[in-house]
Coordinates of C-alpha atoms in Angstrom, one line a residue:
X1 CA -13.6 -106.8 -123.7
X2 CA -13.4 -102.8 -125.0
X3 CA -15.3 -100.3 -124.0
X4 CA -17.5 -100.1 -126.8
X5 CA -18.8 -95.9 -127.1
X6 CA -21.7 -94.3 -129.4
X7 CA -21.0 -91.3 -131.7
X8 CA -23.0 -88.6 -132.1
X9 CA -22.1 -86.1 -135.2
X10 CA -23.6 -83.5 -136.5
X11 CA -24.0 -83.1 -140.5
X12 CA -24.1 -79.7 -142.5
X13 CA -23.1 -80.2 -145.7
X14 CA -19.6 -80.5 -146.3
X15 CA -19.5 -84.0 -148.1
X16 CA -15.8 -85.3 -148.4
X17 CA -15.1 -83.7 -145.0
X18 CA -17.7 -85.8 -143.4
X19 CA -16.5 -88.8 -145.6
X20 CA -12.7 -88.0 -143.6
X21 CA -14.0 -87.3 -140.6
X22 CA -16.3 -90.7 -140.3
X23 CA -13.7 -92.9 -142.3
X24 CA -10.5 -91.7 -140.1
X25 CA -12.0 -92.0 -136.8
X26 CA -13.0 -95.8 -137.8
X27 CA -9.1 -96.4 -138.6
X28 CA -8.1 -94.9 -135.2
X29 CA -10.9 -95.3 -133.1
X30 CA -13.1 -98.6 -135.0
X31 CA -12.4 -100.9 -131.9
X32 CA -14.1 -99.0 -129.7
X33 CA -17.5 -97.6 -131.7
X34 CA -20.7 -99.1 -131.6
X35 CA -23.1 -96.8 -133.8
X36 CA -22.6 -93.5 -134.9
X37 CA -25.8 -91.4 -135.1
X38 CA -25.6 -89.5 -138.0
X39 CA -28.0 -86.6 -137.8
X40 CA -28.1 -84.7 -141.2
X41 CA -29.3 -81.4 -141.2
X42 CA -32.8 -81.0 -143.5
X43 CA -31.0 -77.8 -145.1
X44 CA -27.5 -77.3 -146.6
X45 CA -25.6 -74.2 -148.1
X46 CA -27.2 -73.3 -151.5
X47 CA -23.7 -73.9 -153.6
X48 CA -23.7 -77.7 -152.0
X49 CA -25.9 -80.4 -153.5
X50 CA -24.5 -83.5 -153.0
X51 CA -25.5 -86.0 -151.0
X52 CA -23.8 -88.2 -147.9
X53 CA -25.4 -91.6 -150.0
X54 CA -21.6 -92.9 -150.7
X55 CA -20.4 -92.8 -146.9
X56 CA -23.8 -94.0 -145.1
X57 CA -23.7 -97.1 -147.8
X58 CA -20.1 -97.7 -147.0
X59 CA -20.7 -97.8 -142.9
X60 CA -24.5 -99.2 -143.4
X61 CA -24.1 -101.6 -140.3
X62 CA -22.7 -98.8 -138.3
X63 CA -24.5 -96.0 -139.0
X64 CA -28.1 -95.0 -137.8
X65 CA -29.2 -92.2 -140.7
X66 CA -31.4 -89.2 -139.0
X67 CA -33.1 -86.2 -140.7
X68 CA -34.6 -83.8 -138.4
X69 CA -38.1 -82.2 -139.3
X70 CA -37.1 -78.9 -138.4
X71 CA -34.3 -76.6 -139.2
X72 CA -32.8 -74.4 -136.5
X73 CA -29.9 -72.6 -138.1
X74 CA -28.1 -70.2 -135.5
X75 CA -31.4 -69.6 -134.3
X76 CA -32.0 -69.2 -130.2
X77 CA -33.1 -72.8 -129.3
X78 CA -37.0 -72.5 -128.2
X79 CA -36.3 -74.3 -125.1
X80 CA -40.0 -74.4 -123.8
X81 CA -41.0 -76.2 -127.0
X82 CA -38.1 -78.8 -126.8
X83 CA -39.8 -79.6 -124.0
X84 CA -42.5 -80.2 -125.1
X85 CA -42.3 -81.7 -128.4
X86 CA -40.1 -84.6 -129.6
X87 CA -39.7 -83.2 -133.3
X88 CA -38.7 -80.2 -132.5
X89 CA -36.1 -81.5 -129.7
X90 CA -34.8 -84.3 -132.3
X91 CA -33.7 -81.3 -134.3
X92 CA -31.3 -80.0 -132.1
X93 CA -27.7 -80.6 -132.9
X94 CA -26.5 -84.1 -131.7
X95 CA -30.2 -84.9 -129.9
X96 CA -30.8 -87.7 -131.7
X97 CA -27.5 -89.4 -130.7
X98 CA -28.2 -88.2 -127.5
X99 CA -31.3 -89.5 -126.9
X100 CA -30.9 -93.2 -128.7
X101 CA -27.4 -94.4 -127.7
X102 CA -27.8 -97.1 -125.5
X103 CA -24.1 -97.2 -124.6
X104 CA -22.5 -95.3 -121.6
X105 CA -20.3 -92.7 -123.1
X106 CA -21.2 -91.3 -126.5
X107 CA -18.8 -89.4 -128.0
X108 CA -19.6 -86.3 -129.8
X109 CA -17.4 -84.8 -133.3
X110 CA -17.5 -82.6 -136.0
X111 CA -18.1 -83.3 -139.3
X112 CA -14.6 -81.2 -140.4
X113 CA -12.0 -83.2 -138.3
X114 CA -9.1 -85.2 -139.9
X115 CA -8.8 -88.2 -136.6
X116 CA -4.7 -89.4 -136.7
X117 CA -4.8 -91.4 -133.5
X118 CA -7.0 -92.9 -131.4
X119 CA -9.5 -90.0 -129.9
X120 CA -11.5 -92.3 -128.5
X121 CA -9.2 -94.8 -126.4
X122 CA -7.3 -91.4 -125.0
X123 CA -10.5 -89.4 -123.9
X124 CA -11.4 -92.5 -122.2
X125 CA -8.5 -93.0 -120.2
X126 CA -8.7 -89.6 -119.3
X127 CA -12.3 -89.5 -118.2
X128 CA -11.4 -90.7 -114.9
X129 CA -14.6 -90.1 -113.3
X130 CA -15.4 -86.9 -114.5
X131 CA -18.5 -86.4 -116.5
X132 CA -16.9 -85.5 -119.5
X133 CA -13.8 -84.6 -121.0
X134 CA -12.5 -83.0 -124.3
X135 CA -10.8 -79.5 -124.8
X136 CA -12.4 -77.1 -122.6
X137 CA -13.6 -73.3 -123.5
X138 CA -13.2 -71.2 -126.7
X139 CA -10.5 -69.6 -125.1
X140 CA -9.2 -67.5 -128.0
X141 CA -12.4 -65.4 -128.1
X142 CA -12.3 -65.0 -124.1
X143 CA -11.0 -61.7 -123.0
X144 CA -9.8 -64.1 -120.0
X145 CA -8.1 -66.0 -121.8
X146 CA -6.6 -63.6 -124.8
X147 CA -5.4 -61.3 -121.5
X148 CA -3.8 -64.4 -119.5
X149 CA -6.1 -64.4 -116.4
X150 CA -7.7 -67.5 -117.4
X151 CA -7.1 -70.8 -119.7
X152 CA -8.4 -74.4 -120.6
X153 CA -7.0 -76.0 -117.3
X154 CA -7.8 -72.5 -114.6
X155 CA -11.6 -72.0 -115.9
X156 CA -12.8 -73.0 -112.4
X157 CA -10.4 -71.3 -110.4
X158 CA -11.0 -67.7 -112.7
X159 CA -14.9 -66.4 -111.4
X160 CA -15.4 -63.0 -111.9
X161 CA -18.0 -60.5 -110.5
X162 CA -20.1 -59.2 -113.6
X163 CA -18.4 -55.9 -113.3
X164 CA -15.5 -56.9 -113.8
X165 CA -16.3 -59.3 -116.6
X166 CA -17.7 -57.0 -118.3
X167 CA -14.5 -54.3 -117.9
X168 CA -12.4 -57.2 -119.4
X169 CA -14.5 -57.5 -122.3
X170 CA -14.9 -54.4 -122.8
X171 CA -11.1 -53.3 -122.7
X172 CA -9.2 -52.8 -126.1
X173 CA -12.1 -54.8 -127.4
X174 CA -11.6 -56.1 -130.8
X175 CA -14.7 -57.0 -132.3
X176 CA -12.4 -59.5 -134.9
X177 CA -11.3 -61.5 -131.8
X178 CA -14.7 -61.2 -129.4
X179 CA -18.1 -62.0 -129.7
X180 CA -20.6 -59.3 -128.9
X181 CA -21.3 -60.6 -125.2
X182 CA -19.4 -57.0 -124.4
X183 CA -23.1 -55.0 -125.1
X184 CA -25.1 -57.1 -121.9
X185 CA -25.6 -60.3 -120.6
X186 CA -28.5 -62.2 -119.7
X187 CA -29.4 -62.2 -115.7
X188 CA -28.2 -65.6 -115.2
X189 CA -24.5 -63.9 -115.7
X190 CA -25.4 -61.2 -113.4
X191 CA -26.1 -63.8 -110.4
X192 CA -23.5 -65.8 -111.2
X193 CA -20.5 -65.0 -113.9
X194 CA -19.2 -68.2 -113.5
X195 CA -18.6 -70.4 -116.2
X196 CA -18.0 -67.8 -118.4
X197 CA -19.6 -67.5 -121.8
X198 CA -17.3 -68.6 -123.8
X199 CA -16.6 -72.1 -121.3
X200 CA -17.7 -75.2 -122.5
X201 CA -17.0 -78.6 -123.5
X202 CA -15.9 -78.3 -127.1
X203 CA -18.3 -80.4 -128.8
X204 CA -16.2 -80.7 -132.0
X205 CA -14.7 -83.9 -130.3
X206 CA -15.6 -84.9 -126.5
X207 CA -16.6 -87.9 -124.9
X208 CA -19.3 -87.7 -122.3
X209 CA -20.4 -90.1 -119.6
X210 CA -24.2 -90.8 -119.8
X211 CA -24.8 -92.9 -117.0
X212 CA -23.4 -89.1 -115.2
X213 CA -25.5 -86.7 -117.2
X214 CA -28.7 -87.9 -118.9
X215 CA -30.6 -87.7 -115.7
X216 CA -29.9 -84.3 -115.8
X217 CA -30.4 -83.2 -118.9
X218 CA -33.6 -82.3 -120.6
X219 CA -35.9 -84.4 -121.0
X220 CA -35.2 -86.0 -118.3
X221 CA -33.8 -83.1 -116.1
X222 CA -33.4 -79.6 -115.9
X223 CA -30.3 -78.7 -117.8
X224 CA -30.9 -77.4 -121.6
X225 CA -29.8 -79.9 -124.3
X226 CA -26.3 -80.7 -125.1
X227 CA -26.8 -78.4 -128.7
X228 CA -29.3 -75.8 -127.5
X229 CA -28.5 -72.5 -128.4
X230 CA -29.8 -69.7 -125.8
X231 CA -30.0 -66.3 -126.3
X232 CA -26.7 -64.7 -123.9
X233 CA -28.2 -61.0 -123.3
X234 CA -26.6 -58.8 -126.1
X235 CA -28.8 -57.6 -129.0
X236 CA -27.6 -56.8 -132.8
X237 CA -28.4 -56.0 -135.7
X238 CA -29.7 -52.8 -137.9
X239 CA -32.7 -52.5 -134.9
X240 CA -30.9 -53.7 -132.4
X241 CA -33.5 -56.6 -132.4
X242 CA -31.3 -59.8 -133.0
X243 CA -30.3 -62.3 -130.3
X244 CA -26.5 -63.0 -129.8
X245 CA -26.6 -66.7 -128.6
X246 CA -24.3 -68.6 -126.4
X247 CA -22.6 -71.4 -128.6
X248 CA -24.0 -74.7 -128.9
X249 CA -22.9 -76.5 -125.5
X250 CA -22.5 -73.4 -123.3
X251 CA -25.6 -73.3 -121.2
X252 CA -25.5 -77.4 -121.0
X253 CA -21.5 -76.8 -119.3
X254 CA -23.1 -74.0 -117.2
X255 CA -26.1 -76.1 -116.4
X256 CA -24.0 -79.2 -115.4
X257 CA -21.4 -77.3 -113.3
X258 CA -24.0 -75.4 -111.7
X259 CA -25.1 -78.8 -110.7
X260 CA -21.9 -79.7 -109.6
X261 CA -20.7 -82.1 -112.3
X262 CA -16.9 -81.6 -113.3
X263 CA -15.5 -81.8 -116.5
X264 CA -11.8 -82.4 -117.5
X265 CA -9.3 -80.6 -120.6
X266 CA -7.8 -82.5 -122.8
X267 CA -5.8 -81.5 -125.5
X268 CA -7.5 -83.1 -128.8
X269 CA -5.3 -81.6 -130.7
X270 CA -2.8 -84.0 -130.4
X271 CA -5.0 -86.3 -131.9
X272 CA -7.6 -84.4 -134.3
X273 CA -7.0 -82.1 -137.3
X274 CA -9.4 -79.4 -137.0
X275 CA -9.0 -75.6 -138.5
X276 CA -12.3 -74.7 -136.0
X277 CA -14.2 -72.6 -138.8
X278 CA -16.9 -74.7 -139.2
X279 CA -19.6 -72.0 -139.6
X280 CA -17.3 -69.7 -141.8
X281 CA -16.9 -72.1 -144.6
X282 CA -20.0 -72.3 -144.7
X283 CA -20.4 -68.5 -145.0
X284 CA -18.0 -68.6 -147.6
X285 CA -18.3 -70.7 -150.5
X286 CA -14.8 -70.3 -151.9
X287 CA -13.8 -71.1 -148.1
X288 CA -16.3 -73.5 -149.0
X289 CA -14.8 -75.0 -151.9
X290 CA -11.0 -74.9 -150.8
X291 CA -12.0 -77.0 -147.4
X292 CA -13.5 -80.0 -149.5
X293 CA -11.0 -79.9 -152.1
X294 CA -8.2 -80.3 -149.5
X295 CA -10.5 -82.7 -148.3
X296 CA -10.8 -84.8 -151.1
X297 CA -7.1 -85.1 -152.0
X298 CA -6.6 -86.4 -148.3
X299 CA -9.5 -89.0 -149.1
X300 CA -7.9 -90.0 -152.5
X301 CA -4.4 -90.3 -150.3
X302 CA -5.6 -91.7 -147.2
X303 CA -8.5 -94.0 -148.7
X304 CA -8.4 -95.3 -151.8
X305 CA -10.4 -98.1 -151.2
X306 CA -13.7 -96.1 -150.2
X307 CA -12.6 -93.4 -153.0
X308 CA -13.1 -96.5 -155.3
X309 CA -16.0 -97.3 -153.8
X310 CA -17.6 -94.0 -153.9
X311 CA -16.8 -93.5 -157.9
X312 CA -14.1 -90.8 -156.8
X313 CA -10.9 -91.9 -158.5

């Protein structure tokens, strides 16, 4: 008998990406999924008005259908009240999956990835007793990583002082190729650098053990939620008055290290298509526009039984 997993993906838009994402990991991956929690943001990008109706009718015994109350944007996670109130928690990315699988590993996924082999039986063989695996840190934005110091497979062997963190992102900074993290970090990176702020489990396509974590995770530990974004220390903006926040997933990584769980690098790229500018075609609606086009014609190629189905051909 398989190992049967959970999916947990998180919706913004981006219709026939979605539709690619959801119908190519069932061709590669189907023999192992149980339900995928589809949590659809309440909000979408004002040039994008069509619905996900086609795809959740097409997978209707597989997919559980969520709308969150609450929109949170790239907002800082108000961690106090996701404590406190189930709404509000609900709303942050992948919580719902989180919460409601009832299988051990859920695995977590973009709704922008083309799947060509089978994610899910290869992160499984990997997991090998770790509590998670998947590709590991943003390393391109990482002054670490960019100046060779540290990479996917060193990130806990690399653990700076805060001084000298901050003199490596602050040398020939390029504010193109680095987040803002240069102006201050929060405390928490004073007393301990380590994981740095751009390490985390990329949640774009991991599998996670929850037998390992859930006990530890809020709201039933101490660690932040898998998609909480918290603010990292540095302030923009005209007034200087505008949080920069740690991506979704890095204080949950920190959290769980700090804790002593381990997590394992995988390459995904071997088995996903993903261009990893999620939140700039969204920014951009001829981005926009170009992404779902190309998404569409690998729809009409790849599936022309759901394109039929869906009143696209």
């Amino acid at each position: 008998m398989s190992i049967k997993v959970d999916v947990a993906i998180n919706v913004f838009g981006k219709v026939y990406q979605t539709a690619l994402a959801v119908l190519s990991l069932f061709e590669c991956s189907g023999k192992h999924i149980s339900t995928i929690y589809f949590q659809e943001e309440p909000l979408t990008a004002e040039y994008e008005f069509k619905k996900h109706d086609a795809i959740l009718e097409y997978f209707s015994n597989s997919v559980e259908h969520y709308i969150p109350k609450f929109w949170n944007g790239i907002e800082p996670t108000d961690v106090k009240r996701a404590a406190s109130s189930e709404d509000y928690r609900l709303s942050i990315r992948y919580q719902y999956g989180w919460e409601k699988s009832h299988e051990r590993y859920l695995f977590t996924m973009h709704n922008d990835i083309e799947v060509v082999a089978d994610i899910v039986g290869n992160l499984l063989n990997e997991l090998d007793g770790h509590s998670g695996v998947g590709e590991i840190g943003q390393c391109w934005w990482c002054p670490a990583g960019q100046n060779g110091l540290c990479d996917s497979e060193k990130y806990t062997e690399f653990k700076p002082s805060y001084q000298y963190l901050m003199k490596i992102y602050n040398k020939d900074m390029d504010y193109s190729q680095r987040r803002a993290y240069n102006l201050e970090l929060a405390g928490q990176f004073r007393d301990n650098a380590w994981p740095l702020p751009e390490c985390r489990l990329n949640e774009w396509c991991a599998l996670i053990d929850m037998e390992k974590v859930r006990n530890d995770t809020m709201p039933l530990g101490r660690a932040v939620p898998f998609g909480a974004r918290v603010p990292s220390g540095a302030m923009i903006g005209e007034n200087w008055d505008r949080p920069v926040c740690l991506d979704v997933a890095v204080q949950w990584f920190r959290d769980m290290l700090h804790m002593g769980h381990t997590f394992k690098h995988y390459d995904v790229n071997k088995d996903i298509i993903h261009d990893r500018r999620g939140s700039v075609k969204l920014d951009s609606a001829e981005a926009y526009v170009i992404a779902e086009q190309k998404a569409l014609l690998r729809l009409k190629d790849r599936f022309p039984e759901y394109c039929e189905f869906a009143g696209l051909l």
